[in-house]
Amino acid sequence: MTTPSFTPKSYSPTPARRVAFLGLGVMGYPMAAHLAKAGHTVTVYNRTPAKAAAWLQELGGAPHAGAPTPREAAAGADIVFCCVGNDDDLRSVVLGDDGAFAGMQADAVFVDHTTASANVARELSEAAQAKGLHFIDAPVSGGQAGAQNGVLTVMCGGEAAPFERVEPVVGAFARAVTLLGASGAGQLAKMVNQTCIAGLVQGLAEAIAFGQRAGLDMAKVLEVIGKGAAQSWQMDNRGKTMIEGKFDFGFAVDWMRKDLGLVLDEAKRNGARLPVTALVDQFYADVQQAGGSRFDTSSLVTRLK
Ligand SMILES: NC(=O)c1ccc[n+]([C@@H]2O[C@H](COP(=O)([O-])OP(=O)(O)OC[C@H]3O[C@@H](n4cnc5c(N)ncnc54)[C@H](OP(=O)(O)O)[C@@H]3O)[C@@H](O)[C@H]2O)c1
């Protein structure tokens, strides 16, 4: 028997819904699996059909199904979930003759978990309204492990009524689902999240490089200071692997550069000054140039060795 790519959890009871999921990548695959395990009927679409076939095989097929286009996956669904790469990928599965909006029934809700710009969220929200549909931007935090264990944090932007309809369903793969404001507010909150992480990881990388040069046993040092004011999620979850020089898991540098690009673009518009974030973005560019595009974000420490 193969290991399931998600960890079943105790799902809160909520009426079973007919849903679609577009994009079965590292994040989408386990998120869609949690929806199925929570009792919802799921139709999946993935650009590369083999992933949808693998998902259907793992989840046991009927009542779940696969569809060859986003339009056909979305037909008849109450809620259409999506988790693809960037703004253009999102437009390509939403708009056009084969896009999800062409297949969705009136009053259905599109919930987008892609990390994308606030502008594309507003653009697609307007397009949804013009068709009698709803759009919620809902980027996530918690990484691959959070998706597999069904404990993601979901930051939402949109209108209250459709949000209230989708919130209990999103609970199948999340432990916190919060509406933060109008369309785009979820993406803006995710930008705040990534800004917090960028500077912190660089600080942690410098601390580890400093301690190693000073001849300290850094595993022991992090164990001690991790119980004090220097503690962080990054220290707890990535400190040990940074010391060991292991970067082959988690959130990739390529994705982080996309996310910091979104942050810096938005800062140009709203006038926020982000000198450290801009610098760390360039440090990530160094990691990419040195061949570390698929390393996880803690690989900033490699520049300091
Ligand atoms: N990985 C993480 O830890 C993490 C954490 C938080 C947020 N996120 C965000 O979540 C999103 C997805 O990340 P991921 O790690 O799941 O990425 P991934 O494993 O690369 O999966 C991307 C998915 O999007 C599909 N896709 C991409 N471009 C497409 C297009 N033009 N048309 C149709 N489908 C397309 C891919 O289809 P194919 O299979 O055909 O390529 C795949 O299903 C990104 O916005 C990322 O920033 C990721």
Coordinates of C-alpha atoms and ligand atoms in Angstrom, one line a residue:
M1 CA 0.0 0.0 0.0
T2 CA 1.3 3.5 -0.9
T3 CA 1.5 6.2 1.8
P4 CA -1.4 8.6 1.5
S5 CA -0.4 12.1 0.5
F6 CA -2.6 13.6 3.2
T7 CA -3.3 12.8 6.8
P8 CA -7.0 12.3 7.5
K9 CA -8.2 14.4 10.5
S10 CA -11.3 14.8 12.5
Y11 CA -13.5 16.9 10.1
S12 CA -16.2 19.2 11.6
P13 CA -19.6 18.2 10.3
T14 CA -20.8 20.4 7.5
P15 CA -23.4 19.6 4.8
A16 CA -21.9 17.8 1.9
R17 CA -21.3 20.0 -1.1
R18 CA -20.5 19.5 -4.8
V19 CA -17.1 21.1 -5.4
A20 CA -14.4 21.3 -8.0
F21 CA -10.6 21.6 -7.5
L22 CA -8.4 23.1 -10.2
G23 CA -4.6 22.5 -9.8
L24 CA -3.4 19.4 -8.0
G25 CA 0.2 20.5 -7.3
V26 CA 2.1 20.1 -4.0
M27 CA -0.6 22.1 -2.2
G28 CA -3.8 21.4 -4.3
Y29 CA -3.5 17.6 -4.3
P30 CA -3.8 17.2 -0.5
M31 CA -6.2 20.1 -0.1
A32 CA -8.6 18.4 -2.6
A33 CA -8.1 15.1 -0.8
H34 CA -9.2 16.6 2.5
L35 CA -12.4 17.9 0.8
A36 CA -13.2 14.4 -0.4
K37 CA -12.4 12.8 3.0
A38 CA -14.7 15.4 4.7
G39 CA -17.6 14.0 2.6
H40 CA -17.8 16.5 -0.3
T41 CA -18.1 15.3 -3.9
V42 CA -15.0 16.6 -5.7
T43 CA -14.4 17.0 -9.5
V44 CA -10.7 17.6 -10.2
Y45 CA -8.9 19.2 -13.0
N46 CA -5.2 19.3 -13.6
R47 CA -3.3 20.6 -16.7
T48 CA -1.2 17.5 -16.6
P49 CA -3.9 14.8 -16.6
A50 CA -1.7 12.1 -14.9
K51 CA -1.9 14.0 -11.6
A52 CA -5.7 14.0 -11.7
A53 CA -5.7 10.3 -12.5
A54 CA -3.3 9.5 -9.6
W55 CA -5.6 11.6 -7.3
L56 CA -8.7 9.7 -8.4
Q57 CA -7.0 6.4 -7.9
E58 CA -5.8 7.4 -4.4
L59 CA -9.2 8.7 -3.3
G60 CA -11.1 5.7 -4.7
G61 CA -12.9 7.2 -7.7
A62 CA -16.7 7.6 -7.6
P63 CA -18.5 9.8 -6.5
H64 CA -15.4 11.9 -7.3
A65 CA -14.5 12.5 -10.9
G66 CA -12.0 14.1 -13.2
A67 CA -12.7 16.6 -16.0
P68 CA -10.6 17.6 -19.1
T69 CA -11.1 21.3 -18.7
P70 CA -11.7 23.8 -15.9
R71 CA -15.1 24.6 -17.5
E72 CA -16.2 21.0 -17.3
A73 CA -14.9 20.6 -13.8
A74 CA -16.8 23.7 -12.6
A75 CA -20.1 22.7 -14.1
G76 CA -22.7 22.1 -11.4
A77 CA -20.3 22.8 -8.5
D78 CA -21.4 25.0 -5.5
I79 CA -17.8 26.0 -4.9
V80 CA -14.8 25.9 -7.3
F81 CA -11.4 25.8 -5.5
C82 CA -8.2 26.6 -7.3
C83 CA -4.4 26.5 -6.5
V84 CA -2.2 27.2 -9.4
G85 CA 1.1 29.1 -9.8
N86 CA 0.8 32.9 -10.5
D87 CA -1.5 35.6 -12.0
D88 CA -1.3 34.4 -15.6
D89 CA -1.8 30.7 -14.6
L90 CA -4.9 31.8 -12.6
R91 CA -6.3 33.8 -15.6
S92 CA -5.8 30.8 -17.8
V93 CA -7.9 28.5 -15.7
V94 CA -10.6 31.1 -14.9
L95 CA -11.2 33.0 -18.2
G96 CA -11.8 32.0 -21.8
D97 CA -14.0 29.4 -23.4
D98 CA -12.6 26.5 -21.4
G99 CA -12.2 28.6 -18.2
A100 CA -14.1 27.9 -15.0
F101 CA -16.2 31.0 -15.2
A102 CA -17.7 29.7 -18.5
G103 CA -19.0 26.5 -16.7
M104 CA -20.0 27.8 -13.3
Q105 CA -23.7 27.9 -12.3
A106 CA -25.2 31.2 -11.1
D107 CA -24.4 32.2 -7.5
A108 CA -21.5 29.7 -7.3
V109 CA -18.3 30.8 -5.5
F110 CA -14.8 30.6 -6.8
V111 CA -12.2 30.3 -4.0
D112 CA -8.6 31.0 -5.2
H113 CA -5.8 29.7 -3.0
T114 CA -3.0 30.7 -5.4
T115 CA -0.6 33.3 -4.1
A116 CA -1.2 36.0 -6.6
S117 CA -1.5 39.8 -6.8
A118 CA -4.3 41.8 -5.2
N119 CA -4.9 43.3 -8.6
V120 CA -5.7 40.0 -10.3
A121 CA -8.1 39.2 -7.3
R122 CA -10.0 42.5 -7.9
E123 CA -10.0 42.0 -11.7
L124 CA -11.4 38.4 -11.4
S125 CA -13.9 39.5 -8.7
E126 CA -15.3 42.1 -11.0
A127 CA -15.5 39.5 -13.9
A128 CA -17.3 37.1 -11.5
Q129 CA -19.8 39.7 -10.5
A130 CA -20.6 40.5 -14.1
K131 CA -21.5 36.8 -14.6
G132 CA -23.6 36.5 -11.3
L133 CA -20.7 34.6 -9.6
H134 CA -18.6 35.3 -6.5
F135 CA -14.8 35.4 -6.1
I136 CA -12.9 35.0 -2.9
D137 CA -9.1 35.5 -2.8
A138 CA -7.8 33.0 -0.2
P139 CA -4.0 32.5 -0.2
V140 CA -2.7 30.1 2.3
S141 CA 0.2 29.8 4.8
G142 CA 1.5 26.6 6.4
G143 CA 3.4 25.0 3.5
Q144 CA 3.2 21.4 2.2
A145 CA 3.0 19.9 5.7
G146 CA 0.1 22.3 6.5
A147 CA -1.7 21.1 3.4
Q148 CA -1.0 17.4 4.0
N149 CA -2.2 17.7 7.7
G150 CA -5.2 19.9 6.8
V151 CA -4.1 22.7 9.1
L152 CA -3.5 25.6 6.7
T153 CA -4.1 29.3 7.6
V154 CA -6.3 30.9 5.0
M155 CA -6.4 34.7 4.5
C156 CA -9.5 35.8 2.6
G157 CA -10.7 38.9 0.7
G158 CA -14.3 39.3 -0.7
E159 CA -17.9 39.7 0.4
A160 CA -19.2 38.4 3.7
A161 CA -22.2 36.3 2.3
P162 CA -20.2 34.0 -0.1
F163 CA -17.4 33.8 2.5
E164 CA -19.8 32.5 5.1
R165 CA -21.0 29.8 2.7
V166 CA -17.4 28.6 1.9
E167 CA -15.8 28.9 5.4
P168 CA -17.0 25.6 6.9
V169 CA -16.0 23.7 3.7
V170 CA -12.5 25.3 3.7
G171 CA -12.2 24.0 7.3
A172 CA -11.6 20.5 5.8
F173 CA -8.0 21.6 5.1
A174 CA -7.5 24.6 7.4
R175 CA -7.4 25.5 11.1
A176 CA -7.9 29.2 10.6
V177 CA -10.1 30.8 7.9
T178 CA -10.5 34.6 8.2
L179 CA -12.2 37.3 6.1
L180 CA -9.9 40.3 6.2
G181 CA -11.7 42.8 4.0
A182 CA -12.8 43.4 0.4
S183 CA -11.5 41.7 -2.7
G184 CA -7.6 41.6 -2.6
A185 CA -7.4 41.8 1.2
G186 CA -6.4 38.1 1.4
Q187 CA -3.5 38.6 -1.1
L188 CA -2.4 41.7 0.8
A189 CA -2.4 39.8 4.1
K190 CA -0.3 37.0 2.4
M191 CA 2.2 39.8 1.4
V192 CA 2.5 40.9 5.0
N193 CA 3.1 37.2 5.9
Q194 CA 5.9 36.9 3.4
T195 CA 7.5 40.2 4.5
C196 CA 7.6 38.9 8.1
I197 CA 9.3 35.7 6.9
A198 CA 11.9 37.3 4.6
G199 CA 13.8 39.4 7.1
L200 CA 13.5 36.8 9.8
V201 CA 15.0 34.0 7.8
Q202 CA 18.0 36.3 6.9
G203 CA 18.5 37.1 10.6
L204 CA 18.4 33.4 11.5
A205 CA 20.9 32.6 8.6
E206 CA 23.3 35.3 9.9
A207 CA 23.0 34.1 13.5
I208 CA 23.8 30.5 12.4
A209 CA 26.7 31.5 10.2
F210 CA 28.1 33.7 13.0
G211 CA 27.8 31.0 15.6
Q212 CA 29.5 28.4 13.4
R213 CA 32.4 30.7 12.8
A214 CA 32.6 31.3 16.5
G215 CA 33.0 27.5 17.0
L216 CA 29.8 27.1 18.9
D217 CA 27.7 23.9 18.8
M218 CA 24.8 25.6 17.0
A219 CA 22.3 22.8 17.6
K220 CA 22.8 23.3 21.3
V221 CA 22.7 27.1 21.0
L222 CA 19.4 27.0 19.1
E223 CA 17.9 24.6 21.6
V224 CA 18.6 27.0 24.4
I225 CA 17.8 30.3 22.7
G226 CA 14.7 28.7 21.1
K227 CA 13.2 28.7 24.6
G228 CA 13.7 32.5 24.9
A229 CA 12.8 35.7 23.0
A230 CA 14.7 34.6 19.8
Q231 CA 12.3 31.7 19.2
S232 CA 10.4 31.5 15.9
W233 CA 8.7 29.0 13.7
Q234 CA 11.6 29.2 11.3
M235 CA 14.1 28.5 14.2
D236 CA 12.0 25.5 15.4
N237 CA 11.3 24.0 12.0
R238 CA 14.4 25.0 9.9
G239 CA 17.2 25.8 12.3
K240 CA 18.5 22.3 12.6
T241 CA 18.4 21.6 8.8
M242 CA 20.1 25.0 8.1
I243 CA 23.0 23.9 10.4
E244 CA 23.2 20.6 8.6
G245 CA 23.0 22.3 5.1
K246 CA 19.8 20.5 4.0
F247 CA 17.4 22.5 1.8
D248 CA 15.6 19.9 -0.2
F249 CA 12.0 20.4 1.1
G250 CA 9.4 23.0 1.8
F251 CA 8.7 26.3 0.1
A252 CA 11.0 26.8 -3.0
V253 CA 13.2 29.9 -3.6
D254 CA 11.5 30.4 -7.0
W255 CA 8.1 30.7 -5.3
M256 CA 9.5 33.1 -2.7
R257 CA 10.9 35.4 -5.4
K258 CA 7.5 35.5 -7.0
D259 CA 5.9 36.4 -3.7
L260 CA 8.5 39.1 -2.9
G261 CA 8.0 40.5 -6.4
L262 CA 4.3 40.8 -5.6
V263 CA 5.2 42.5 -2.2
L264 CA 7.6 45.0 -3.8
D265 CA 5.2 45.8 -6.7
E266 CA 2.4 46.6 -4.2
A267 CA 4.8 48.7 -2.0
K268 CA 5.6 50.8 -5.1
R269 CA 1.8 51.5 -5.3
N270 CA 1.1 52.1 -1.7
G271 CA 4.4 53.9 -0.8
A272 CA 5.5 51.5 1.9
R273 CA 9.3 51.4 2.4
L274 CA 10.7 47.9 2.6
P275 CA 14.5 48.2 2.4
V276 CA 15.2 44.8 4.2
T277 CA 12.7 42.9 2.1
A278 CA 14.1 44.4 -1.1
L279 CA 17.6 43.3 -0.1
V280 CA 16.6 39.8 0.9
D281 CA 14.9 39.4 -2.4
Q282 CA 18.3 40.1 -4.0
F283 CA 19.9 37.5 -1.7
Y284 CA 17.4 35.0 -3.0
A285 CA 18.4 35.9 -6.5
D286 CA 22.0 35.0 -5.5
V287 CA 20.8 31.6 -4.3
Q288 CA 18.9 31.1 -7.7
Q289 CA 22.1 32.0 -9.6
A290 CA 24.1 29.6 -7.6
G291 CA 21.7 26.8 -8.7
G292 CA 19.4 26.8 -5.6
S293 CA 16.0 27.7 -7.3
R294 CA 14.3 24.6 -5.9
F295 CA 16.0 24.8 -2.5
D296 CA 13.6 25.9 0.3
T297 CA 13.7 29.4 1.7
S298 CA 16.0 28.7 4.5
S299 CA 18.8 28.3 1.9
L300 CA 19.7 32.0 2.5
V301 CA 22.4 30.6 4.8
T302 CA 24.3 29.1 1.8
R303 CA 25.4 32.7 0.8
L304 CA 27.2 33.0 4.1
K305 CA 29.2 29.8 4.2
Ligands
LIG1 N1 4.4 24.8 -1.8 C1 4.2 25.6 -0.7 O1 4.8 25.3 0.3 C2 3.2 26.8 -0.8 C3 2.9 27.4 0.4 C4 2.0 28.4 0.4 C5 1.5 28.9 -0.8 N2 1.9 28.3 -2.0 C6 1.4 28.8 -3.3 O2 0.4 27.9 -3.8 C7 0.4 27.9 -5.2 C8 0.7 26.5 -5.7 O3 1.9 26.1 -5.2 P1 2.4 24.5 -5.3 O4 3.6 24.4 -4.4 O5 1.2 23.6 -5.2 O6 2.9 24.5 -6.8 P2 3.1 23.3 -7.8 O7 3.4 22.0 -7.1 O8 4.1 23.7 -8.8 O9 1.7 23.1 -8.5 C9 1.2 24.1 -9.4 C10 -0.2 23.6 -9.9 O10 -0.7 24.6 -10.8 C11 -0.9 24.1 -12.1 N3 -0.7 25.1 -13.1 C12 0.4 25.9 -13.2 N4 0.2 26.7 -14.3 C13 -0.9 26.4 -14.9 C14 -1.6 26.8 -16.0 N5 -1.1 27.8 -16.8 N6 -2.7 26.2 -16.4 C15 -3.2 25.2 -15.6 N7 -2.6 24.7 -14.5 C16 -1.5 25.3 -14.1 C17 0.1 22.9 -12.2 O11 -0.3 22.0 -13.2 P3 0.7 20.9 -13.8 O12 0.7 19.7 -12.9 O13 0.2 20.6 -15.1 O14 2.1 21.6 -13.8 C18 0.0 22.4 -10.8 O15 -1.2 21.6 -10.6 C19 1.5 29.0 -5.6 O16 0.9 30.2 -5.9 C20 2.4 29.0 -4.4 O17 3.1 30.3 -4.3 C21 2.7 27.3 -2.0

